JSON list of C-alpha atoms in Angstrom, two decimals:
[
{"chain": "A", "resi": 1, "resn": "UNK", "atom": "CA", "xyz": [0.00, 0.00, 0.00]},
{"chain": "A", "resi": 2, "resn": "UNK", "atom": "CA", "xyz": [1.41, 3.55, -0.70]},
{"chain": "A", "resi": 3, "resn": "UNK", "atom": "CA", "xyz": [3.13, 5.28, 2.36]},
{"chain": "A", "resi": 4, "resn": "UNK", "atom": "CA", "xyz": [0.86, 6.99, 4.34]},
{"chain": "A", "resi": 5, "resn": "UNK", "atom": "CA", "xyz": [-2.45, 5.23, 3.51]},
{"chain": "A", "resi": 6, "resn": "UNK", "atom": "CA", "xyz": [-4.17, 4.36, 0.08]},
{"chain": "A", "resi": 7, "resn": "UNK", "atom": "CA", "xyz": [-3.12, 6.24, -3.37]},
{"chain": "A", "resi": 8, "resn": "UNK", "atom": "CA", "xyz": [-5.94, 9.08, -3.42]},
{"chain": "A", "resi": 9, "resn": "UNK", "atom": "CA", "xyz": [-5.77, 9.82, -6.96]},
{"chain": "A", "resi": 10, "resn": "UNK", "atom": "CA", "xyz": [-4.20, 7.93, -10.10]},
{"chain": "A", "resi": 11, "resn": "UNK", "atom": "CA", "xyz": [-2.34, 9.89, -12.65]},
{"chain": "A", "resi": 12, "resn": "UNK", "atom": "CA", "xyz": [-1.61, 8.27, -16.20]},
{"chain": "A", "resi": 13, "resn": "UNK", "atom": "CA", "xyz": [0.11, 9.75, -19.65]},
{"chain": "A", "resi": 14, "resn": "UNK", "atom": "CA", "xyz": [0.65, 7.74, -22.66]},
{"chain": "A", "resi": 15, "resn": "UNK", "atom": "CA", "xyz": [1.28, 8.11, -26.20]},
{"chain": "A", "resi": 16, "resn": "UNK", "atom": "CA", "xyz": [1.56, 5.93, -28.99]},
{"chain": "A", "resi": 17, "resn": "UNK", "atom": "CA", "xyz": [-0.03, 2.58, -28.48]},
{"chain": "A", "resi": 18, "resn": "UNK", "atom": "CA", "xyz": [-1.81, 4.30, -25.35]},
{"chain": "A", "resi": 19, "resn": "UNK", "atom": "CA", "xyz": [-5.45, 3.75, -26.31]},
{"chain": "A", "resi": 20, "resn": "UNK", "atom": "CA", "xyz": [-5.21, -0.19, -26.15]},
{"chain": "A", "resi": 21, "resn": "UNK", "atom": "CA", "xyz": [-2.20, -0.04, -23.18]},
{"chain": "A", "resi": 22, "resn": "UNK", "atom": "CA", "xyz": [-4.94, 1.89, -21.37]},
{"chain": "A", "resi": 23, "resn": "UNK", "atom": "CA", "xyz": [-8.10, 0.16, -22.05]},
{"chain": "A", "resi": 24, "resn": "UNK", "atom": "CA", "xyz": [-6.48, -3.09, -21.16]},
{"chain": "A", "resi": 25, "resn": "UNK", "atom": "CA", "xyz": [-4.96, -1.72, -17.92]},
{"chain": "A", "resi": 26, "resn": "UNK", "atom": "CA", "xyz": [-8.48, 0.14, -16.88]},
{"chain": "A", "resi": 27, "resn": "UNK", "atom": "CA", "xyz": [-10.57, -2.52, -17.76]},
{"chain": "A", "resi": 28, "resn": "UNK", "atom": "CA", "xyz": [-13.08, -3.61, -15.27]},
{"chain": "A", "resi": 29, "resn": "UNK", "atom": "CA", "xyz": [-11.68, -1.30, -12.49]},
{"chain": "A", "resi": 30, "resn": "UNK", "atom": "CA", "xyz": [-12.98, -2.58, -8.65]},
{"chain": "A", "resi": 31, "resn": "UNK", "atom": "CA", "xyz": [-15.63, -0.76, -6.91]},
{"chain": "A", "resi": 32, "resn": "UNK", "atom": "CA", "xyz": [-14.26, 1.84, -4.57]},
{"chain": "A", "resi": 33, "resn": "UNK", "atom": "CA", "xyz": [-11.28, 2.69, -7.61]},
{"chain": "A", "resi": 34, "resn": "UNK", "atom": "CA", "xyz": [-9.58, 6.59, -6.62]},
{"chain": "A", "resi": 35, "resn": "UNK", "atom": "CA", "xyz": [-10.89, 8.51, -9.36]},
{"chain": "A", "resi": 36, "resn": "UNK", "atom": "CA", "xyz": [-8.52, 8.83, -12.94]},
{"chain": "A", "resi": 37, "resn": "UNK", "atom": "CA", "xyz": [-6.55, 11.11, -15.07]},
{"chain": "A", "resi": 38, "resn": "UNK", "atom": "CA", "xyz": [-5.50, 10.79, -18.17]},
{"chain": "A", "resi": 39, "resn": "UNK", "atom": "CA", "xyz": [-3.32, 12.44, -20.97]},
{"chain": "A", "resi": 40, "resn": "UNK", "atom": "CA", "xyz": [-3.74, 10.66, -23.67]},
{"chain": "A", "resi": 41, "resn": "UNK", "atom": "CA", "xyz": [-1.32, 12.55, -26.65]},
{"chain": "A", "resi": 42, "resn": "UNK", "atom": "CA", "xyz": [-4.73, 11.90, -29.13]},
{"chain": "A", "resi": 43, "resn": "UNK", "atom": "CA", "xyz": [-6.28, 14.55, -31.93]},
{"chain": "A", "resi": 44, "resn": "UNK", "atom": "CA", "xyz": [-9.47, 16.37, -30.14]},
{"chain": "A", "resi": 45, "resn": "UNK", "atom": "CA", "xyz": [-12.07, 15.24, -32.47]},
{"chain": "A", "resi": 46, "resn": "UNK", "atom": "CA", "xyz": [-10.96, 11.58, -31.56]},
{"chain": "A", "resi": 47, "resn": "UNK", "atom": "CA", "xyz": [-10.66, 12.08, -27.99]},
{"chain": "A", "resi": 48, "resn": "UNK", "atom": "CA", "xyz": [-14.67, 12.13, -27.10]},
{"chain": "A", "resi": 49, "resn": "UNK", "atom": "CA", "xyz": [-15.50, 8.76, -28.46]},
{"chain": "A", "resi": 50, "resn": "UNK", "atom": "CA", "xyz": [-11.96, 7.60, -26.78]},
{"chain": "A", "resi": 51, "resn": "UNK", "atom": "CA", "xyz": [-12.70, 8.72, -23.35]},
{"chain": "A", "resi": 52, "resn": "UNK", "atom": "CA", "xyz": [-16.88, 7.15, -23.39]},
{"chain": "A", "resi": 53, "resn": "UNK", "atom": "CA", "xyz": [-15.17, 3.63, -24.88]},
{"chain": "A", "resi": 54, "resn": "UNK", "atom": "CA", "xyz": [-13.01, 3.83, -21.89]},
{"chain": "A", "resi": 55, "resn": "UNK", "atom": "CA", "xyz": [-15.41, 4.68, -19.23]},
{"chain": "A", "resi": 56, "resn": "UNK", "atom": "CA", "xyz": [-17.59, 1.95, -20.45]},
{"chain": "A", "resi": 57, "resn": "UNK", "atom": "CA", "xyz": [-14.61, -0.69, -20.49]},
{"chain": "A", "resi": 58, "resn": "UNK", "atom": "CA", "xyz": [-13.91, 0.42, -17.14]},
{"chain": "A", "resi": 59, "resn": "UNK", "atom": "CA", "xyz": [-17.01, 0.25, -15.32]},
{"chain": "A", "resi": 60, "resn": "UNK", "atom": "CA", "xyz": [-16.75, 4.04, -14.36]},
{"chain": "A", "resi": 61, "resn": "UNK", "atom": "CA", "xyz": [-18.41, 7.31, -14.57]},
{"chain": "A", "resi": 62, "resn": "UNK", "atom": "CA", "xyz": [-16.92, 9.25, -17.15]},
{"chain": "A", "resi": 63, "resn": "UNK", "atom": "CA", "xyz": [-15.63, 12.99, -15.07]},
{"chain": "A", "resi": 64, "resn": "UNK", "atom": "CA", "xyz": [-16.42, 16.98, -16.23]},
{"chain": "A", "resi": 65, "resn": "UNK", "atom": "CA", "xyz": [-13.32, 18.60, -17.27]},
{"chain": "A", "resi": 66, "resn": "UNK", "atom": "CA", "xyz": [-13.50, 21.94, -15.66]},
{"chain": "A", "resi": 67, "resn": "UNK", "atom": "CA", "xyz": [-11.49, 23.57, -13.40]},
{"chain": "A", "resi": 68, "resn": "UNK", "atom": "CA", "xyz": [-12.29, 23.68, -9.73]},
{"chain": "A", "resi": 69, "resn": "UNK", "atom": "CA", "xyz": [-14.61, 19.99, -10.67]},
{"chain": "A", "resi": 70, "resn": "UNK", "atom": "CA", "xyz": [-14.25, 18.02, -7.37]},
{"chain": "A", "resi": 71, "resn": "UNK", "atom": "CA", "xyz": [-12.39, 14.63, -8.31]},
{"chain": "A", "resi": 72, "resn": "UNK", "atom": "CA", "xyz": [-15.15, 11.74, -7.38]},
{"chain": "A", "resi": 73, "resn": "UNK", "atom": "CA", "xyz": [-13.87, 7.84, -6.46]},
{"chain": "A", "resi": 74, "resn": "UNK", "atom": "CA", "xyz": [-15.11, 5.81, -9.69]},
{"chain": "A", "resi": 75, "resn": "UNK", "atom": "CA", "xyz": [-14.51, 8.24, -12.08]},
{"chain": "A", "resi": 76, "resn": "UNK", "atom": "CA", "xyz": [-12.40, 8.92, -15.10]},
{"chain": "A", "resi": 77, "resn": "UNK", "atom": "CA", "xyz": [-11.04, 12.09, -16.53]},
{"chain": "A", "resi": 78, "resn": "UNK", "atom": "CA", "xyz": [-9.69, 12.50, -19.76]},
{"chain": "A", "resi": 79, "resn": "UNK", "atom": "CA", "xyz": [-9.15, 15.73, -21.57]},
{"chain": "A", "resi": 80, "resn": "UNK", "atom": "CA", "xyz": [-11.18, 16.07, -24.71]},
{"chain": "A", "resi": 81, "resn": "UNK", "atom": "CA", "xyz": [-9.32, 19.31, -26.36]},
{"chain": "A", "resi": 82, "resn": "UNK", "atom": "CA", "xyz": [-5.93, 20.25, -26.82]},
{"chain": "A", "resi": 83, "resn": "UNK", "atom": "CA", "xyz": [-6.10, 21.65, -23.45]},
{"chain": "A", "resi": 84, "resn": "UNK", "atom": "CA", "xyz": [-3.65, 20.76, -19.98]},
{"chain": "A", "resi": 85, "resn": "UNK", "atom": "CA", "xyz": [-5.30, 19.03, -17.46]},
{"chain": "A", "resi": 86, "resn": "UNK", "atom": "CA", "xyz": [-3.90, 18.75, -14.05]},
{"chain": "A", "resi": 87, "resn": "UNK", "atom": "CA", "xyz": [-4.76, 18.16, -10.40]},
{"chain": "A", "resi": 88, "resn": "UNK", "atom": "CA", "xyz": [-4.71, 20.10, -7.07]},
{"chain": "A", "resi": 89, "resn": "UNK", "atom": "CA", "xyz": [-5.53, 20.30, -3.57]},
{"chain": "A", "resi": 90, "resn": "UNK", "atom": "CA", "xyz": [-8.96, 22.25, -2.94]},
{"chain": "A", "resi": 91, "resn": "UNK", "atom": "CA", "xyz": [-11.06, 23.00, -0.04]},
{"chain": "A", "resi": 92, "resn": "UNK", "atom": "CA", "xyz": [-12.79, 19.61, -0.45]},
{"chain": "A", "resi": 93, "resn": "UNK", "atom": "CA", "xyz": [-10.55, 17.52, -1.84]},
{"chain": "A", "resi": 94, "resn": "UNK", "atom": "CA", "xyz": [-8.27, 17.27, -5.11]},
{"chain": "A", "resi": 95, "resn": "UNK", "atom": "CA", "xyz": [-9.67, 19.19, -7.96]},
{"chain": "A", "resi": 96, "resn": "UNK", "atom": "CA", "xyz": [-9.42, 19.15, -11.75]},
{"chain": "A", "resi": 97, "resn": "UNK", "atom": "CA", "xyz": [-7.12, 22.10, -12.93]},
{"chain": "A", "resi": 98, "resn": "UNK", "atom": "CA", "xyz": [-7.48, 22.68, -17.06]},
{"chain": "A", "resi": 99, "resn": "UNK", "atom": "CA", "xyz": [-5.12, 25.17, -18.59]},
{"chain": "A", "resi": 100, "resn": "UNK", "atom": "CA", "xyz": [-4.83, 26.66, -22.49]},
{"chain": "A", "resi": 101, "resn": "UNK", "atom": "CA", "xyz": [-1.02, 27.72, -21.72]},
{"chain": "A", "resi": 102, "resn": "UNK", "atom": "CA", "xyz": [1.42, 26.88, -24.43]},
{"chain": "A", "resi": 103, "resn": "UNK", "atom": "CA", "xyz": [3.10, 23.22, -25.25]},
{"chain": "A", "resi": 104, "resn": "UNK", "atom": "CA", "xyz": [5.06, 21.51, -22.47]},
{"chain": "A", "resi": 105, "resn": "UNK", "atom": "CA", "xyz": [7.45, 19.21, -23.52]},
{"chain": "A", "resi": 106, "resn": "UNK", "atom": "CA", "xyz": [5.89, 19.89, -27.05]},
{"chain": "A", "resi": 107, "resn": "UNK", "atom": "CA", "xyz": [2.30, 18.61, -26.01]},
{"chain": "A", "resi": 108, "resn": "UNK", "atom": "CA", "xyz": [-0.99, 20.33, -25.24]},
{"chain": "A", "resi": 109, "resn": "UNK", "atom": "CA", "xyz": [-2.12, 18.25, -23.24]},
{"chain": "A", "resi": 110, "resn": "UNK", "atom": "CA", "xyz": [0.83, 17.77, -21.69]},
{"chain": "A", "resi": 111, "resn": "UNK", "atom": "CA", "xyz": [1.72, 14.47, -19.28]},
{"chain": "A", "resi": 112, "resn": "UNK", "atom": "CA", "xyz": [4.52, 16.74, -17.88]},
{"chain": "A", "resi": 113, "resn": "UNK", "atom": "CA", "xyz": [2.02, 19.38, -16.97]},
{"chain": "A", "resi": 114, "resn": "UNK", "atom": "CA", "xyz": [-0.59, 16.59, -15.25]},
{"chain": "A", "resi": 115, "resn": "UNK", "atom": "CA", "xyz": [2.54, 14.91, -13.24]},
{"chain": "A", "resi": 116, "resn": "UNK", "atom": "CA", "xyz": [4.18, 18.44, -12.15]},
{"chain": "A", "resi": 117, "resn": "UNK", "atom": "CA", "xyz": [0.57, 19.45, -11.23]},
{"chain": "A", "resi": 118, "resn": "UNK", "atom": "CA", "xyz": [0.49, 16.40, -9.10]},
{"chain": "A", "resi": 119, "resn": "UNK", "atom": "CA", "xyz": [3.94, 16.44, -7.63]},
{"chain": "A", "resi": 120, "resn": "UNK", "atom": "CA", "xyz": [3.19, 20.13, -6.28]},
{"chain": "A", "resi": 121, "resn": "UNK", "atom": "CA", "xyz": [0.17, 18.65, -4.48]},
{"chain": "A", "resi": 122, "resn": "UNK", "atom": "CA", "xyz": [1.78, 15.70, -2.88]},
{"chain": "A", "resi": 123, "resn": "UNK", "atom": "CA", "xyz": [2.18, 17.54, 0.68]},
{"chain": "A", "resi": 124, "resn": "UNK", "atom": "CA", "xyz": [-1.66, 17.05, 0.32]},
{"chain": "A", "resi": 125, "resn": "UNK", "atom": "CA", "xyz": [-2.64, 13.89, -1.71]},
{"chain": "A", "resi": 126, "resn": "UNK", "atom": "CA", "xyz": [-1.73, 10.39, -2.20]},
{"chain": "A", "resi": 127, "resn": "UNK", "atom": "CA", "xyz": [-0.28, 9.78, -5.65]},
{"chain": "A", "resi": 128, "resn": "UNK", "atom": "CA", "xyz": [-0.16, 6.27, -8.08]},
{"chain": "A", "resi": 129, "resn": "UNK", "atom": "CA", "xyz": [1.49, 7.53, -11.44]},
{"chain": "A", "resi": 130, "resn": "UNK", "atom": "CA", "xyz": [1.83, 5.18, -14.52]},
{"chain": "A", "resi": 131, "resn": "UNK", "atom": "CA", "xyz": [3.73, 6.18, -17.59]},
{"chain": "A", "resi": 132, "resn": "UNK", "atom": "CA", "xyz": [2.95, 4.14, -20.72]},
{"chain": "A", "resi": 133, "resn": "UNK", "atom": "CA", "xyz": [3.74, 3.28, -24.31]},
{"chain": "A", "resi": 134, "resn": "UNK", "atom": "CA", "xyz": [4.53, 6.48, -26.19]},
{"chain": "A", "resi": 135, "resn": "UNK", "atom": "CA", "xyz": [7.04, 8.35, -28.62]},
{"chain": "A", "resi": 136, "resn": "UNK", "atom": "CA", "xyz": [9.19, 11.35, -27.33]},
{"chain": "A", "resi": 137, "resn": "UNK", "atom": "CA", "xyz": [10.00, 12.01, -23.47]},
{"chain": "A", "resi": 138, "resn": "UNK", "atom": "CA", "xyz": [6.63, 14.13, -22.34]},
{"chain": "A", "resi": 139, "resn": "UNK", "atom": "CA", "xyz": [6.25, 13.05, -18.45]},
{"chain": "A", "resi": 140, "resn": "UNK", "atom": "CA", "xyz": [9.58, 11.88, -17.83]},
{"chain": "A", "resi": 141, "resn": "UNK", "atom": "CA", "xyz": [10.67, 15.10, -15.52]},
{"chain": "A", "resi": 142, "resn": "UNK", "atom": "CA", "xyz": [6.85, 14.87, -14.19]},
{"chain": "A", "resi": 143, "resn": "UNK", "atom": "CA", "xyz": [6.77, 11.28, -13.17]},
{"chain": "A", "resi": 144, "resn": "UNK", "atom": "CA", "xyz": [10.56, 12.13, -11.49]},
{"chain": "A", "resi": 145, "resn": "UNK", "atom": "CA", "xyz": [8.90, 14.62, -9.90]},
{"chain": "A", "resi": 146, "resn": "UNK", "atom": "CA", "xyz": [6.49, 12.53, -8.56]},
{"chain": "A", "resi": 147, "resn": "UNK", "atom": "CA", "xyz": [8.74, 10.28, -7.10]},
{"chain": "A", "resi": 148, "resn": "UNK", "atom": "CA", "xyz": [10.69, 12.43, -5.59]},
{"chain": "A", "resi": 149, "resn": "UNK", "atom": "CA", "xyz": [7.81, 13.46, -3.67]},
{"chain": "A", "resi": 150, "resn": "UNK", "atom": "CA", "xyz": [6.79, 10.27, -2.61]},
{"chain": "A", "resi": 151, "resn": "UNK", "atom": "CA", "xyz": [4.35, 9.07, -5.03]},
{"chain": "A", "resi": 152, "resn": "UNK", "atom": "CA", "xyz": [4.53, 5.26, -6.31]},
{"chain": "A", "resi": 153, "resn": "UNK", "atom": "CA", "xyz": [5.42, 5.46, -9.77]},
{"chain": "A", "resi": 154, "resn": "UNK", "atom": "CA", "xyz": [5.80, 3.12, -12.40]},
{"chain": "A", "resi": 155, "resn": "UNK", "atom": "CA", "xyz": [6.17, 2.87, -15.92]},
{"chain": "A", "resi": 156, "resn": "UNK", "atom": "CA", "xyz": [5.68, 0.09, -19.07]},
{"chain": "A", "resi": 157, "resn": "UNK", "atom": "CA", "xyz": [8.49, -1.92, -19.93]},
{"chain": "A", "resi": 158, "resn": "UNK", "atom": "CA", "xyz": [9.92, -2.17, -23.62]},
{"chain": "A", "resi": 159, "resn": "UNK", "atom": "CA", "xyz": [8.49, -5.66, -24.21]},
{"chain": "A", "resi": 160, "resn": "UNK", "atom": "CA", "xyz": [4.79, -4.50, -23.92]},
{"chain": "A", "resi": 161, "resn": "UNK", "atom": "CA", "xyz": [5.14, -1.22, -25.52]},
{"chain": "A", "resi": 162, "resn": "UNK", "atom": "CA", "xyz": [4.00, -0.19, -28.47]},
{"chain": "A", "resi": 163, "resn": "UNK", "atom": "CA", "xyz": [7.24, 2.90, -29.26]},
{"chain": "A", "resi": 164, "resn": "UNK", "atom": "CA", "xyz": [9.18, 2.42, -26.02]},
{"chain": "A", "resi": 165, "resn": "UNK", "atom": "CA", "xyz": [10.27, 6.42, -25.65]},
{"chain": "A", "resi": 166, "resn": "UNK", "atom": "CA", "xyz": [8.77, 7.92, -22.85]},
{"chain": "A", "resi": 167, "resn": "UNK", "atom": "CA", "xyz": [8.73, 5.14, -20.24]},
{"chain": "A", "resi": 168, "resn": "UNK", "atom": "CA", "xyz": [12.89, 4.73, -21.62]},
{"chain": "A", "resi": 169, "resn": "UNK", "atom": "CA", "xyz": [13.26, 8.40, -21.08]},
{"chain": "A", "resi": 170, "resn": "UNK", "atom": "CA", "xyz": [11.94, 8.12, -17.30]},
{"chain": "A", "resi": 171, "resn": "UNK", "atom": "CA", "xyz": [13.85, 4.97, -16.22]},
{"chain": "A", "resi": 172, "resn": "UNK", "atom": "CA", "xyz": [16.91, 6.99, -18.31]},
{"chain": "A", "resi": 173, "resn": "UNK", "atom": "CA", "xyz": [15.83, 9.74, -15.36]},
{"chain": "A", "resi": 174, "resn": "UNK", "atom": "CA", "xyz": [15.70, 7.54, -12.47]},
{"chain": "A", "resi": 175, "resn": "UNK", "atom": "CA", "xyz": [11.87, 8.44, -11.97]},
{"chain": "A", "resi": 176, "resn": "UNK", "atom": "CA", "xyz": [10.68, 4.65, -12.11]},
{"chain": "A", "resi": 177, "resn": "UNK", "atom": "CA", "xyz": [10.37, 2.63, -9.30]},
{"chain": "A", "resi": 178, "resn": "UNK", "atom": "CA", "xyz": [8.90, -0.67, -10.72]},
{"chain": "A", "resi": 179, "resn": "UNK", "atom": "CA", "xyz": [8.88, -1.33, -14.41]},
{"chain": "A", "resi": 180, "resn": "UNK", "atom": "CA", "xyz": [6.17, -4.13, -15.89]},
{"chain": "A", "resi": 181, "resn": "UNK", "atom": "CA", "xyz": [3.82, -5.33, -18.28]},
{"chain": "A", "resi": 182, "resn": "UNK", "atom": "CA", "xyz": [0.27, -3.37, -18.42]},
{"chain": "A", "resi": 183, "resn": "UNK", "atom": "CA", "xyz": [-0.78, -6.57, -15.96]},
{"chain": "A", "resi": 184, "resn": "UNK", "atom": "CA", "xyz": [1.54, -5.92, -13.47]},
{"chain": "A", "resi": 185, "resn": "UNK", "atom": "CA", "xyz": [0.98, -2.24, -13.55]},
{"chain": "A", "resi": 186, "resn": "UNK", "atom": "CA", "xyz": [-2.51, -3.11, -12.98]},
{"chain": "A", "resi": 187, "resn": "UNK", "atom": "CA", "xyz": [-1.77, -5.30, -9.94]},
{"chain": "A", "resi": 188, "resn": "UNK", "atom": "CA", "xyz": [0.42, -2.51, -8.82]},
{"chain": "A", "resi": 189, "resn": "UNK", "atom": "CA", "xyz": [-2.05, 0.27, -9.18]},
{"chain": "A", "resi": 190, "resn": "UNK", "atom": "CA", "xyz": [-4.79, -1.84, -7.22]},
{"chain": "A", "resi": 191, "resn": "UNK", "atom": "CA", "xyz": [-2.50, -2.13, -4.34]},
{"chain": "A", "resi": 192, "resn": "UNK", "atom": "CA", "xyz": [-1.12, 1.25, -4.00]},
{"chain": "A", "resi": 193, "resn": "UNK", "atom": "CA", "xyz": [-4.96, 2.34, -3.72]},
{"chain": "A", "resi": 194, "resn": "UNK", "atom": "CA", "xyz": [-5.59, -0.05, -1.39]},
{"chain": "A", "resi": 195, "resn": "UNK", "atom": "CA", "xyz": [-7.39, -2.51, -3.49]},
{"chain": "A", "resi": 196, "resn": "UNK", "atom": "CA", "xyz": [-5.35, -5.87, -3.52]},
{"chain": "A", "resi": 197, "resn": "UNK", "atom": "CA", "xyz": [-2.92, -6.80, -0.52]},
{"chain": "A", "resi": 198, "resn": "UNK", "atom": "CA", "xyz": [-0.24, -8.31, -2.03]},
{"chain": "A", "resi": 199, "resn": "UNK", "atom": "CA", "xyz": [2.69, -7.42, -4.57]},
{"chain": "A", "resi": 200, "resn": "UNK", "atom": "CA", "xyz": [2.44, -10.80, -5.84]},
{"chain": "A", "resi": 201, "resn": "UNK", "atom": "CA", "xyz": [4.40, -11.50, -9.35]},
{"chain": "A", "resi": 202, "resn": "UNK", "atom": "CA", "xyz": [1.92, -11.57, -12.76]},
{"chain": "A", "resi": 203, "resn": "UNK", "atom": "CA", "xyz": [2.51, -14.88, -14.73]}
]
């Protein structure tokens, strides 16, 4: 289990190869799941239909991308334009942050902007960050940022990616602290929020 009680919130980013990586790794999520966000690197008029197959495959409510929205247990977000999303601490809880600033690390949305978002809230929240499949190095610096705040982090290994860039370009940083199969990073996720009790090894 994370350090200091269950994840609170689970962070993705993915690229290339990211819509199947993801809908295998969300797929059927357990009741009680920390709610989801996603950067998927995806064109906008794609990213709709994306995000309600996912939801579905999931089993979870599909969020309101909006700043200042309340993140709710069971739900996914997903941004749907070429905006950043991010998270922070509110008055009630982590909230959804969206932002139309420039590129970061050459992406709008950006996985560096959700993990950095993240990382300057971990004082505050709980944090399970995945980095999948993808071209480039977006969320590399995020996801060491992350862990050097304390979140669990992990990231795809070459064998199961689709373009193995971005998870290369974070164990390359030293921001990985297990590497795995979309399975294991499944198994992982559900017991850094508290919803499996072991570590136990996938095949």
């Amino acid at each position: 289990m994370a350090q200091g009680g269950p994840a609170q919130v689970i962070v993705i980013g993915a690229s290339t190869g990211g819509p199947d990586a993801l809908t295998e790794l969300l797929r059927a999520m357990p009741a009680g799941s920390p709610p989801v966000v996603v950067v998927q690197h995806i064109a906008p008029p794609l990213a709709r239909s994306f995000a309600e197959r996912l939801a579905r495959n999931s089993g979870m409510r599909l969020g309101e991308i909006k700043s200042g929205v309340l993140l709710q247990p069971g739900t996914i977000y997903l941004s749907l334009d070429a905006q950043h999303i991010g998270v922070r601490k509110g008055i009630s809880g982590p909230i959804i942050v969206v932002d139309d600033g420039p590129p970061v690390s050459g992406h709008r949305p950006s996985v560096d902007f959700l993990f950095q978002s993240a990382a300057k809230s971990m004082g505050d929240m709980r944090i399970f960050a995945a980095l999948l499949t993808g071209m480039g190095r977006d969320g590399a610096g995020g996801l060491k940022s992350l862990l050097d705040s304390g979140a669990f982090t992990v990231a795809q290994d070459e064998a199961s990616c689709a373009v193995y860039g971005m998870p290369k370009e974070a164990v390359r940083a030293g921001a990985v602290r297990l590497s795995g199969s979309i399975p294991e990073i499944r198994q992982w996720m559900e017991y850094a929020a508290g919803l499996s009790m072991s570590l136990r090894k996938v095949g």
